[in-house]
């Protein structure tokens, strides 16, 4: 399977999204374990939603998070 799956560590906005064939996008962002981080992460989760809507048409998207309130910011 290794020739069928690409793993990359980068800012999600820098991810190259092939448009020829739809696929699946998995994201595992931070979810604010430390005090005060949640407010800063709301913007990140909103950006994730924008990225998926604008650049990942036709893809299935999955976001792993331990914070359901932040997940709602994806939209």
PDB file of N, CA, C and O in Angstrom:
ATOM      1  N   UNK A   1       0.809  -1.191   0.000  1.00  0.00           N
ATOM      2  CA  UNK A   1       0.000   0.000   0.000  1.00  0.00           C
ATOM      3  C   UNK A   1       0.855   1.259   0.000  1.00  0.00           C
ATOM      4  O   UNK A   1       0.332   2.323  -0.278  1.00  0.00           O
ATOM      5  N   UNK A   2       2.135   1.159   0.350  1.00  0.00           N
ATOM      6  CA  UNK A   2       2.946   2.354   0.500  1.00  0.00           C
ATOM      7  C   UNK A   2       3.035   3.182  -0.780  1.00  0.00           C
ATOM      8  O   UNK A   2       3.223   4.400  -0.719  1.00  0.00           O
ATOM      9  N   UNK A   3       2.865   2.572  -1.936  1.00  0.00           N
ATOM     10  CA  UNK A   3       2.899   3.336  -3.173  1.00  0.00           C
ATOM     11  C   UNK A   3       1.565   4.034  -3.466  1.00  0.00           C
ATOM     12  O   UNK A   3       1.469   4.820  -4.399  1.00  0.00           O
ATOM     13  N   UNK A   4       0.545   3.783  -2.661  1.00  0.00           N
ATOM     14  CA  UNK A   4      -0.768   4.392  -2.851  1.00  0.00           C
ATOM     15  C   UNK A   4      -1.087   5.506  -1.854  1.00  0.00           C
ATOM     16  O   UNK A   4      -2.061   6.225  -2.023  1.00  0.00           O
ATOM     17  N   UNK A   5      -0.268   5.639  -0.818  1.00  0.00           N
ATOM     18  CA  UNK A   5      -0.547   6.603   0.246  1.00  0.00           C
ATOM     19  C   UNK A   5       0.641   7.539   0.397  1.00  0.00           C
ATOM     20  O   UNK A   5       1.786   7.095   0.467  1.00  0.00           O
ATOM     21  N   UNK A   6       0.358   8.841   0.452  1.00  0.00           N
ATOM     22  CA  UNK A   6       1.397   9.838   0.699  1.00  0.00           C
ATOM     23  C   UNK A   6       1.169  10.440   2.076  1.00  0.00           C
ATOM     24  O   UNK A   6       0.083  10.931   2.371  1.00  0.00           O
ATOM     25  N   UNK A   7       2.189  10.419   2.924  1.00  0.00           N
ATOM     26  CA  UNK A   7       2.142  11.048   4.233  1.00  0.00           C
ATOM     27  C   UNK A   7       3.050  12.267   4.196  1.00  0.00           C
ATOM     28  O   UNK A   7       4.200  12.165   3.748  1.00  0.00           O
ATOM     29  N   UNK A   8       2.543  13.395   4.652  1.00  0.00           N
ATOM     30  CA  UNK A   8       3.316  14.618   4.650  1.00  0.00           C
ATOM     31  C   UNK A   8       3.044  15.394   5.924  1.00  0.00           C
ATOM     32  O   UNK A   8       1.899  15.438   6.391  1.00  0.00           O
ATOM     33  N   UNK A   9       4.068  16.019   6.460  1.00  0.00           N
ATOM     34  CA  UNK A   9       3.914  16.906   7.608  1.00  0.00           C
ATOM     35  C   UNK A   9       4.157  18.325   7.112  1.00  0.00           C
ATOM     36  O   UNK A   9       5.251  18.631   6.614  1.00  0.00           O
ATOM     37  N   UNK A  10       3.135  19.177   7.187  1.00  0.00           N
ATOM     38  CA  UNK A  10       3.258  20.559   6.743  1.00  0.00           C
ATOM     39  C   UNK A  10       2.021  21.320   7.215  1.00  0.00           C
ATOM     40  O   UNK A  10       1.095  20.737   7.758  1.00  0.00           O
ATOM     41  N   UNK A  11       2.039  22.621   7.007  1.00  0.00           N
ATOM     42  CA  UNK A  11       0.827  23.393   7.244  1.00  0.00           C
ATOM     43  C   UNK A  11      -0.203  22.892   6.236  1.00  0.00           C
ATOM     44  O   UNK A  11       0.095  22.749   5.050  1.00  0.00           O
ATOM     45  N   UNK A  12      -1.395  22.623   6.706  1.00  0.00           N
ATOM     46  CA  UNK A  12      -2.404  22.034   5.809  1.00  0.00           C
ATOM     47  C   UNK A  12      -2.648  22.903   4.579  1.00  0.00           C
ATOM     48  O   UNK A  12      -2.937  22.387   3.497  1.00  0.00           O
ATOM     49  N   UNK A  13      -2.517  24.212   4.696  1.00  0.00           N
ATOM     50  CA  UNK A  13      -2.759  25.112   3.563  1.00  0.00           C
ATOM     51  C   UNK A  13      -1.712  24.924   2.459  1.00  0.00           C
ATOM     52  O   UNK A  13      -1.945  25.320   1.319  1.00  0.00           O
ATOM     53  N   UNK A  14      -0.569  24.319   2.788  1.00  0.00           N
ATOM     54  CA  UNK A  14       0.483  24.057   1.802  1.00  0.00           C
ATOM     55  C   UNK A  14       0.361  22.677   1.159  1.00  0.00           C
ATOM     56  O   UNK A  14       1.183  22.313   0.324  1.00  0.00           O
ATOM     57  N   UNK A  15      -0.656  21.932   1.530  1.00  0.00           N
ATOM     58  CA  UNK A  15      -0.836  20.584   1.001  1.00  0.00           C
ATOM     59  C   UNK A  15      -1.237  20.635  -0.468  1.00  0.00           C
ATOM     60  O   UNK A  15      -2.150  21.369  -0.847  1.00  0.00           O
ATOM     61  N   UNK A  16      -0.537  19.873  -1.283  1.00  0.00           N
ATOM     62  CA  UNK A  16      -0.881  19.767  -2.695  1.00  0.00           C
ATOM     63  C   UNK A  16      -2.074  18.835  -2.834  1.00  0.00           C
ATOM     64  O   UNK A  16      -2.026  17.683  -2.389  1.00  0.00           O
ATOM     65  N   UNK A  17      -3.138  19.316  -3.454  1.00  0.00           N
ATOM     66  CA  UNK A  17      -4.356  18.520  -3.617  1.00  0.00           C
ATOM     67  C   UNK A  17      -4.513  18.174  -5.093  1.00  0.00           C
ATOM     68  O   UNK A  17      -4.815  19.037  -5.918  1.00  0.00           O
ATOM     69  N   UNK A  18      -4.297  16.921  -5.468  1.00  0.00           N
ATOM     70  CA  UNK A  18      -4.481  16.516  -6.871  1.00  0.00           C
ATOM     71  C   UNK A  18      -5.941  16.686  -7.285  1.00  0.00           C
ATOM     72  O   UNK A  18      -6.846  16.304  -6.553  1.00  0.00           O
ATOM     73  N   UNK A  19      -6.166  17.257  -8.429  1.00  0.00           N
ATOM     74  CA  UNK A  19      -7.531  17.503  -8.892  1.00  0.00           C
ATOM     75  C   UNK A  19      -8.021  16.462  -9.891  1.00  0.00           C
ATOM     76  O   UNK A  19      -9.206  16.396 -10.174  1.00  0.00           O
ATOM     77  N   UNK A  20      -7.100  15.648 -10.421  1.00  0.00           N
ATOM     78  CA  UNK A  20      -7.500  14.665 -11.432  1.00  0.00           C
ATOM     79  C   UNK A  20      -8.438  13.607 -10.875  1.00  0.00           C
ATOM     80  O   UNK A  20      -9.377  13.174 -11.526  1.00  0.00           O
ATOM     81  N   UNK A  21      -8.145  13.132  -9.671  1.00  0.00           N
ATOM     82  CA  UNK A  21      -8.915  12.061  -9.058  1.00  0.00           C
ATOM     83  C   UNK A  21      -9.232  12.426  -7.620  1.00  0.00           C
ATOM     84  O   UNK A  21      -8.327  12.680  -6.838  1.00  0.00           O
ATOM     85  N   UNK A  22     -10.505  12.487  -7.258  1.00  0.00           N
ATOM     86  CA  UNK A  22     -10.855  12.766  -5.858  1.00  0.00           C
ATOM     87  C   UNK A  22     -10.292  11.699  -4.926  1.00  0.00           C
ATOM     88  O   UNK A  22     -10.031  10.573  -5.335  1.00  0.00           O
ATOM     89  N   UNK A  23     -10.110  12.064  -3.685  1.00  0.00           N
ATOM     90  CA  UNK A  23      -9.552  11.131  -2.727  1.00  0.00           C
ATOM     91  C   UNK A  23     -10.072  11.399  -1.322  1.00  0.00           C
ATOM     92  O   UNK A  23     -11.168  11.893  -1.137  1.00  0.00           O
ATOM     93  N   UNK A  24      -9.224  11.121  -0.360  1.00  0.00           N
ATOM     94  CA  UNK A  24      -9.571  11.292   1.051  1.00  0.00           C
ATOM     95  C   UNK A  24      -8.488  12.143   1.701  1.00  0.00           C
ATOM     96  O   UNK A  24      -7.300  11.908   1.503  1.00  0.00           O
ATOM     97  N   UNK A  25      -8.904  13.120   2.494  1.00  0.00           N
ATOM     98  CA  UNK A  25      -7.991  13.992   3.208  1.00  0.00           C
ATOM     99  C   UNK A  25      -8.180  13.775   4.704  1.00  0.00           C
ATOM    100  O   UNK A  25      -9.293  13.866   5.209  1.00  0.00           O
ATOM    101  N   UNK A  26      -7.092  13.452   5.397  1.00  0.00           N
ATOM    102  CA  UNK A  26      -7.104  13.299   6.850  1.00  0.00           C
ATOM    103  C   UNK A  26      -6.282  14.421   7.460  1.00  0.00           C
ATOM    104  O   UNK A  26      -5.160  14.666   7.011  1.00  0.00           O
ATOM    105  N   UNK A  27      -6.817  15.077   8.479  1.00  0.00           N
ATOM    106  CA  UNK A  27      -6.074  16.106   9.217  1.00  0.00           C
ATOM    107  C   UNK A  27      -6.113  15.764  10.700  1.00  0.00           C
ATOM    108  O   UNK A  27      -7.134  15.300  11.209  1.00  0.00           O
ATOM    109  N   UNK A  28      -5.003  16.026  11.372  1.00  0.00           N
ATOM    110  CA  UNK A  28      -4.913  15.783  12.799  1.00  0.00           C
ATOM    111  C   UNK A  28      -4.343  17.042  13.468  1.00  0.00           C
ATOM    112  O   UNK A  28      -3.186  17.070  13.877  1.00  0.00           O
ATOM    113  N   UNK A  29      -5.157  18.124  13.557  1.00  0.00           N
ATOM    114  CA  UNK A  29      -4.646  19.376  14.116  1.00  0.00           C
ATOM    115  C   UNK A  29      -4.591  19.344  15.637  1.00  0.00           C
ATOM    116  O   UNK A  29      -5.150  18.456  16.284  1.00  0.00           O
ATOM    117  N   UNK A  30      -3.920  20.349  16.183  1.00  0.00           N
ATOM    118  CA  UNK A  30      -3.898  20.502  17.638  1.00  0.00           C
ATOM    119  C   UNK A  30      -5.329  20.719  18.127  1.00  0.00           C
ATOM    120  O   UNK A  30      -6.186  21.179  17.377  1.00  0.00           O
ATOM    121  N   UNK A  31      -5.562  20.412  19.386  1.00  0.00           N
ATOM    122  CA  UNK A  31      -6.920  20.615  19.898  1.00  0.00           C
ATOM    123  C   UNK A  31      -6.958  21.279  21.256  1.00  0.00           C
ATOM    124  O   UNK A  31      -7.964  21.227  21.955  1.00  0.00           O
ATOM    125  N   UNK A  32      -5.897  21.979  21.653  1.00  0.00           N
ATOM    126  CA  UNK A  32      -5.943  22.857  22.803  1.00  0.00           C
ATOM    127  C   UNK A  32      -5.929  22.200  24.159  1.00  0.00           C
ATOM    128  O   UNK A  32      -6.811  22.455  24.971  1.00  0.00           O
ATOM    129  N   UNK A  33      -4.930  21.385  24.420  1.00  0.00           N
ATOM    130  CA  UNK A  33      -4.799  20.755  25.734  1.00  0.00           C
ATOM    131  C   UNK A  33      -4.389  21.763  26.806  1.00  0.00           C
ATOM    132  O   UNK A  33      -4.756  21.638  27.949  1.00  0.00           O
ATOM    133  N   UNK A  34      -3.591  22.765  26.419  1.00  0.00           N
ATOM    134  CA  UNK A  34      -3.088  23.731  27.398  1.00  0.00           C
ATOM    135  C   UNK A  34      -4.064  24.896  27.546  1.00  0.00           C
ATOM    136  O   UNK A  34      -4.726  25.296  26.595  1.00  0.00           O
ATOM    137  N   UNK A  35      -4.091  25.481  28.708  1.00  0.00           N
ATOM    138  CA  UNK A  35      -4.985  26.588  29.021  1.00  0.00           C
ATOM    139  C   UNK A  35      -4.721  27.769  28.089  1.00  0.00           C
ATOM    140  O   UNK A  35      -3.584  28.161  27.873  1.00  0.00           O
ATOM    141  N   UNK A  36      -5.773  28.353  27.526  1.00  0.00           N
ATOM    142  CA  UNK A  36      -5.644  29.530  26.679  1.00  0.00           C
ATOM    143  C   UNK A  36      -5.386  29.253  25.221  1.00  0.00           C
ATOM    144  O   UNK A  36      -5.408  30.166  24.407  1.00  0.00           O
ATOM    145  N   UNK A  37      -5.126  28.032  24.849  1.00  0.00           N
ATOM    146  CA  UNK A  37      -4.841  27.713  23.445  1.00  0.00           C
ATOM    147  C   UNK A  37      -6.090  27.663  22.586  1.00  0.00           C
ATOM    148  O   UNK A  37      -6.018  27.884  21.389  1.00  0.00           O
ATOM    149  N   UNK A  38      -7.217  27.382  23.176  1.00  0.00           N
ATOM    150  CA  UNK A  38      -8.438  27.165  22.391  1.00  0.00           C
ATOM    151  C   UNK A  38      -8.806  28.399  21.580  1.00  0.00           C
ATOM    152  O   UNK A  38      -9.155  28.290  20.399  1.00  0.00           O
ATOM    153  N   UNK A  39      -8.706  29.581  22.170  1.00  0.00           N
ATOM    154  CA  UNK A  39      -9.038  30.804  21.432  1.00  0.00           C
ATOM    155  C   UNK A  39      -8.162  30.963  20.197  1.00  0.00           C
ATOM    156  O   UNK A  39      -8.632  31.359  19.136  1.00  0.00           O
ATOM    157  N   UNK A  40      -6.883  30.645  20.310  1.00  0.00           N
ATOM    158  CA  UNK A  40      -5.962  30.754  19.181  1.00  0.00           C
ATOM    159  C   UNK A  40      -6.274  29.718  18.107  1.00  0.00           C
ATOM    160  O   UNK A  40      -6.060  29.953  16.921  1.00  0.00           O
ATOM    161  N   UNK A  41      -6.757  28.559  18.521  1.00  0.00           N
ATOM    162  CA  UNK A  41      -7.016  27.477  17.572  1.00  0.00           C
ATOM    163  C   UNK A  41      -8.326  27.640  16.812  1.00  0.00           C
ATOM    164  O   UNK A  41      -8.515  27.006  15.769  1.00  0.00           O
ATOM    165  N   UNK A  42      -9.225  28.482  17.290  1.00  0.00           N
ATOM    166  CA  UNK A  42     -10.493  28.691  16.576  1.00  0.00           C
ATOM    167  C   UNK A  42     -10.236  29.154  15.147  1.00  0.00           C
ATOM    168  O   UNK A  42     -10.887  28.692  14.217  1.00  0.00           O
ATOM    169  N   UNK A  43      -9.263  30.043  14.958  1.00  0.00           N
ATOM    170  CA  UNK A  43      -8.924  30.519  13.615  1.00  0.00           C
ATOM    171  C   UNK A  43      -8.375  29.386  12.757  1.00  0.00           C
ATOM    172  O   UNK A  43      -8.704  29.269  11.579  1.00  0.00           O
ATOM    173  N   UNK A  44      -7.557  28.540  13.347  1.00  0.00           N
ATOM    174  CA  UNK A  44      -6.995  27.404  12.609  1.00  0.00           C
ATOM    175  C   UNK A  44      -8.104  26.490  12.108  1.00  0.00           C
ATOM    176  O   UNK A  44      -8.112  26.075  10.946  1.00  0.00           O
ATOM    177  N   UNK A  45      -9.059  26.174  12.963  1.00  0.00           N
ATOM    178  CA  UNK A  45     -10.145  25.286  12.566  1.00  0.00           C
ATOM    179  C   UNK A  45     -11.033  25.933  11.509  1.00  0.00           C
ATOM    180  O   UNK A  45     -11.513  25.262  10.591  1.00  0.00           O
ATOM    181  N   UNK A  46     -11.222  27.222  11.592  1.00  0.00           N
ATOM    182  CA  UNK A  46     -11.974  27.935  10.558  1.00  0.00           C
ATOM    183  C   UNK A  46     -11.227  27.871   9.225  1.00  0.00           C
ATOM    184  O   UNK A  46     -11.831  27.653   8.166  1.00  0.00           O
ATOM    185  N   UNK A  47      -9.893  28.036   9.263  1.00  0.00           N
ATOM    186  CA  UNK A  47      -9.074  27.923   8.053  1.00  0.00           C
ATOM    187  C   UNK A  47      -9.157  26.523   7.449  1.00  0.00           C
ATOM    188  O   UNK A  47      -9.145  26.367   6.223  1.00  0.00           O
ATOM    189  N   UNK A  48      -9.224  25.506   8.304  1.00  0.00           N
ATOM    190  CA  UNK A  48      -9.364  24.130   7.815  1.00  0.00           C
ATOM    191  C   UNK A  48     -10.647  24.001   6.995  1.00  0.00           C
ATOM    192  O   UNK A  48     -10.643  23.438   5.903  1.00  0.00           O
ATOM    193  N   UNK A  49     -11.735  24.529   7.524  1.00  0.00           N
ATOM    194  CA  UNK A  49     -13.004  24.472   6.796  1.00  0.00           C
ATOM    195  C   UNK A  49     -12.932  25.196   5.461  1.00  0.00           C
ATOM    196  O   UNK A  49     -13.396  24.683   4.436  1.00  0.00           O
ATOM    197  N   UNK A  50     -12.331  26.382   5.448  1.00  0.00           N
ATOM    198  CA  UNK A  50     -12.185  27.133   4.203  1.00  0.00           C
ATOM    199  C   UNK A  50     -11.332  26.369   3.195  1.00  0.00           C
ATOM    200  O   UNK A  50     -11.661  26.299   2.012  1.00  0.00           O
ATOM    201  N   UNK A  51     -10.230  25.800   3.666  1.00  0.00           N
ATOM    202  CA  UNK A  51      -9.333  25.028   2.809  1.00  0.00           C
ATOM    203  C   UNK A  51     -10.068  23.846   2.169  1.00  0.00           C
ATOM    204  O   UNK A  51      -9.967  23.607   0.956  1.00  0.00           O
ATOM    205  N   UNK A  52     -10.824  23.134   2.983  1.00  0.00           N
ATOM    206  CA  UNK A  52     -11.530  21.959   2.464  1.00  0.00           C
ATOM    207  C   UNK A  52     -12.591  22.364   1.442  1.00  0.00           C
ATOM    208  O   UNK A  52     -12.752  21.709   0.418  1.00  0.00           O
ATOM    209  N   UNK A  53     -13.298  23.458   1.702  1.00  0.00           N
ATOM    210  CA  UNK A  53     -14.338  23.913   0.776  1.00  0.00           C
ATOM    211  C   UNK A  53     -13.752  24.439  -0.526  1.00  0.00           C
ATOM    212  O   UNK A  53     -14.297  24.193  -1.599  1.00  0.00           O
ATOM    213  N   UNK A  54     -12.654  25.188  -0.430  1.00  0.00           N
ATOM    214  CA  UNK A  54     -12.104  25.859  -1.603  1.00  0.00           C
ATOM    215  C   UNK A  54     -11.167  24.994  -2.439  1.00  0.00           C
ATOM    216  O   UNK A  54     -11.087  25.174  -3.653  1.00  0.00           O
ATOM    217  N   UNK A  55     -10.457  24.066  -1.814  1.00  0.00           N
ATOM    218  CA  UNK A  55      -9.424  23.333  -2.547  1.00  0.00           C
ATOM    219  C   UNK A  55      -9.622  21.824  -2.611  1.00  0.00           C
ATOM    220  O   UNK A  55      -8.858  21.134  -3.273  1.00  0.00           O
ATOM    221  N   UNK A  56     -10.616  21.304  -1.896  1.00  0.00           N
ATOM    222  CA  UNK A  56     -10.755  19.848  -1.810  1.00  0.00           C
ATOM    223  C   UNK A  56     -12.102  19.366  -2.324  1.00  0.00           C
ATOM    224  O   UNK A  56     -12.659  18.383  -1.818  1.00  0.00           O
ATOM    225  N   UNK A  57     -12.632  20.031  -3.326  1.00  0.00           N
ATOM    226  CA  UNK A  57     -13.908  19.622  -3.898  1.00  0.00           C
ATOM    227  C   UNK A  57     -13.852  18.193  -4.419  1.00  0.00           C
ATOM    228  O   UNK A  57     -12.897  17.796  -5.072  1.00  0.00           O
ATOM    229  N   UNK A  58     -14.858  17.401  -4.098  1.00  0.00           N
ATOM    230  CA  UNK A  58     -14.909  16.015  -4.534  1.00  0.00           C
ATOM    231  C   UNK A  58     -14.210  15.043  -3.599  1.00  0.00           C
ATOM    232  O   UNK A  58     -14.288  13.837  -3.783  1.00  0.00           O
ATOM    233  N   UNK A  59     -13.515  15.556  -2.607  1.00  0.00           N
ATOM    234  CA  UNK A  59     -12.799  14.718  -1.632  1.00  0.00           C
ATOM    235  C   UNK A  59     -13.677  14.444  -0.411  1.00  0.00           C
ATOM    236  O   UNK A  59     -14.563  15.226  -0.076  1.00  0.00           O
ATOM    237  N   UNK A  60     -13.388  13.348   0.252  1.00  0.00           N
ATOM    238  CA  UNK A  60     -13.916  13.110   1.588  1.00  0.00           C
ATOM    239  C   UNK A  60     -12.891  13.690   2.544  1.00  0.00           C
ATOM    240  O   UNK A  60     -11.689  13.506   2.349  1.00  0.00           O
ATOM    241  N   UNK A  61     -13.333  14.391   3.574  1.00  0.00           N
ATOM    242  CA  UNK A  61     -12.417  14.992   4.529  1.00  0.00           C
ATOM    243  C   UNK A  61     -12.711  14.528   5.944  1.00  0.00           C
ATOM    244  O   UNK A  61     -13.873  14.465   6.350  1.00  0.00           O
ATOM    245  N   UNK A  62     -11.666  14.202   6.677  1.00  0.00           N
ATOM    246  CA  UNK A  62     -11.787  13.759   8.065  1.00  0.00           C
ATOM    247  C   UNK A  62     -10.821  14.558   8.928  1.00  0.00           C
ATOM    248  O   UNK A  62      -9.652  14.707   8.574  1.00  0.00           O
ATOM    249  N   UNK A  63     -11.314  15.080  10.039  1.00  0.00           N
ATOM    250  CA  UNK A  63     -10.485  15.841  10.961  1.00  0.00           C
ATOM    251  C   UNK A  63     -10.538  15.144  12.313  1.00  0.00           C
ATOM    252  O   UNK A  63     -11.606  15.011  12.910  1.00  0.00           O
ATOM    253  N   UNK A  64      -9.386  14.688  12.777  1.00  0.00           N
ATOM    254  CA  UNK A  64      -9.292  14.060  14.093  1.00  0.00           C
ATOM    255  C   UNK A  64      -9.100  15.161  15.127  1.00  0.00           C
ATOM    256  O   UNK A  64      -8.155  15.942  15.034  1.00  0.00           O
ATOM    257  N   UNK A  65      -9.986  15.232  16.111  1.00  0.00           N
ATOM    258  CA  UNK A  65      -9.840  16.222  17.171  1.00  0.00           C
ATOM    259  C   UNK A  65     -10.448  15.700  18.458  1.00  0.00           C
ATOM    260  O   UNK A  65     -11.407  14.923  18.427  1.00  0.00           O
ATOM    261  N   UNK A  66      -9.894  16.139  19.557  1.00  0.00           N
ATOM    262  CA  UNK A  66     -10.434  15.775  20.863  1.00  0.00           C
ATOM    263  C   UNK A  66     -11.285  16.887  21.436  1.00  0.00           C
ATOM    264  O   UNK A  66     -11.677  16.839  22.596  1.00  0.00           O
ATOM    265  N   UNK A  67     -11.581  17.908  20.618  1.00  0.00           N
ATOM    266  CA  UNK A  67     -12.340  19.052  21.094  1.00  0.00           C
ATOM    267  C   UNK A  67     -13.507  19.319  20.154  1.00  0.00           C
ATOM    268  O   UNK A  67     -13.344  19.897  19.084  1.00  0.00           O
ATOM    269  N   UNK A  68     -14.695  18.916  20.553  1.00  0.00           N
ATOM    270  CA  UNK A  68     -15.872  19.062  19.684  1.00  0.00           C
ATOM    271  C   UNK A  68     -16.268  20.513  19.463  1.00  0.00           C
ATOM    272  O   UNK A  68     -16.821  20.861  18.420  1.00  0.00           O
ATOM    273  N   UNK A  69     -15.986  21.393  20.427  1.00  0.00           N
ATOM    274  CA  UNK A  69     -16.281  22.816  20.227  1.00  0.00           C
ATOM    275  C   UNK A  69     -15.428  23.400  19.103  1.00  0.00           C
ATOM    276  O   UNK A  69     -15.914  24.179  18.283  1.00  0.00           O
ATOM    277  N   UNK A  70     -14.153  23.025  19.054  1.00  0.00           N
ATOM    278  CA  UNK A  70     -13.301  23.470  17.953  1.00  0.00           C
ATOM    279  C   UNK A  70     -13.750  22.864  16.626  1.00  0.00           C
ATOM    280  O   UNK A  70     -13.727  23.533  15.591  1.00  0.00           O
ATOM    281  N   UNK A  71     -14.171  21.619  16.647  1.00  0.00           N
ATOM    282  CA  UNK A  71     -14.628  20.952  15.424  1.00  0.00           C
ATOM    283  C   UNK A  71     -15.787  21.725  14.783  1.00  0.00           C
ATOM    284  O   UNK A  71     -15.883  21.797  13.552  1.00  0.00           O
ATOM    285  N   UNK A  72     -16.627  22.334  15.593  1.00  0.00           N
ATOM    286  CA  UNK A  72     -17.759  23.119  15.067  1.00  0.00           C
ATOM    287  C   UNK A  72     -17.290  24.350  14.299  1.00  0.00           C
ATOM    288  O   UNK A  72     -18.026  24.864  13.464  1.00  0.00           O
ATOM    289  N   UNK A  73     -16.093  24.817  14.545  1.00  0.00           N
ATOM    290  CA  UNK A  73     -15.544  25.993  13.853  1.00  0.00           C
ATOM    291  C   UNK A  73     -15.168  25.678  12.418  1.00  0.00           C
ATOM    292  O   UNK A  73     -14.938  26.577  11.618  1.00  0.00           O
ATOM    293  N   UNK A  74     -15.085  24.404  12.069  1.00  0.00           N
ATOM    294  CA  UNK A  74     -14.740  24.004  10.703  1.00  0.00           C
ATOM    295  C   UNK A  74     -15.852  24.425   9.737  1.00  0.00           C
ATOM    296  O   UNK A  74     -15.600  24.858   8.640  1.00  0.00           O
ATOM    297  N   UNK A  75     -17.083  24.315  10.190  1.00  0.00           N
ATOM    298  CA  UNK A  75     -18.216  24.714   9.370  1.00  0.00           C
ATOM    299  C   UNK A  75     -18.719  23.635   8.454  1.00  0.00           C
ATOM    300  O   UNK A  75     -18.243  22.547   8.388  1.00  0.00           O
TER     301      UNK A  75
END
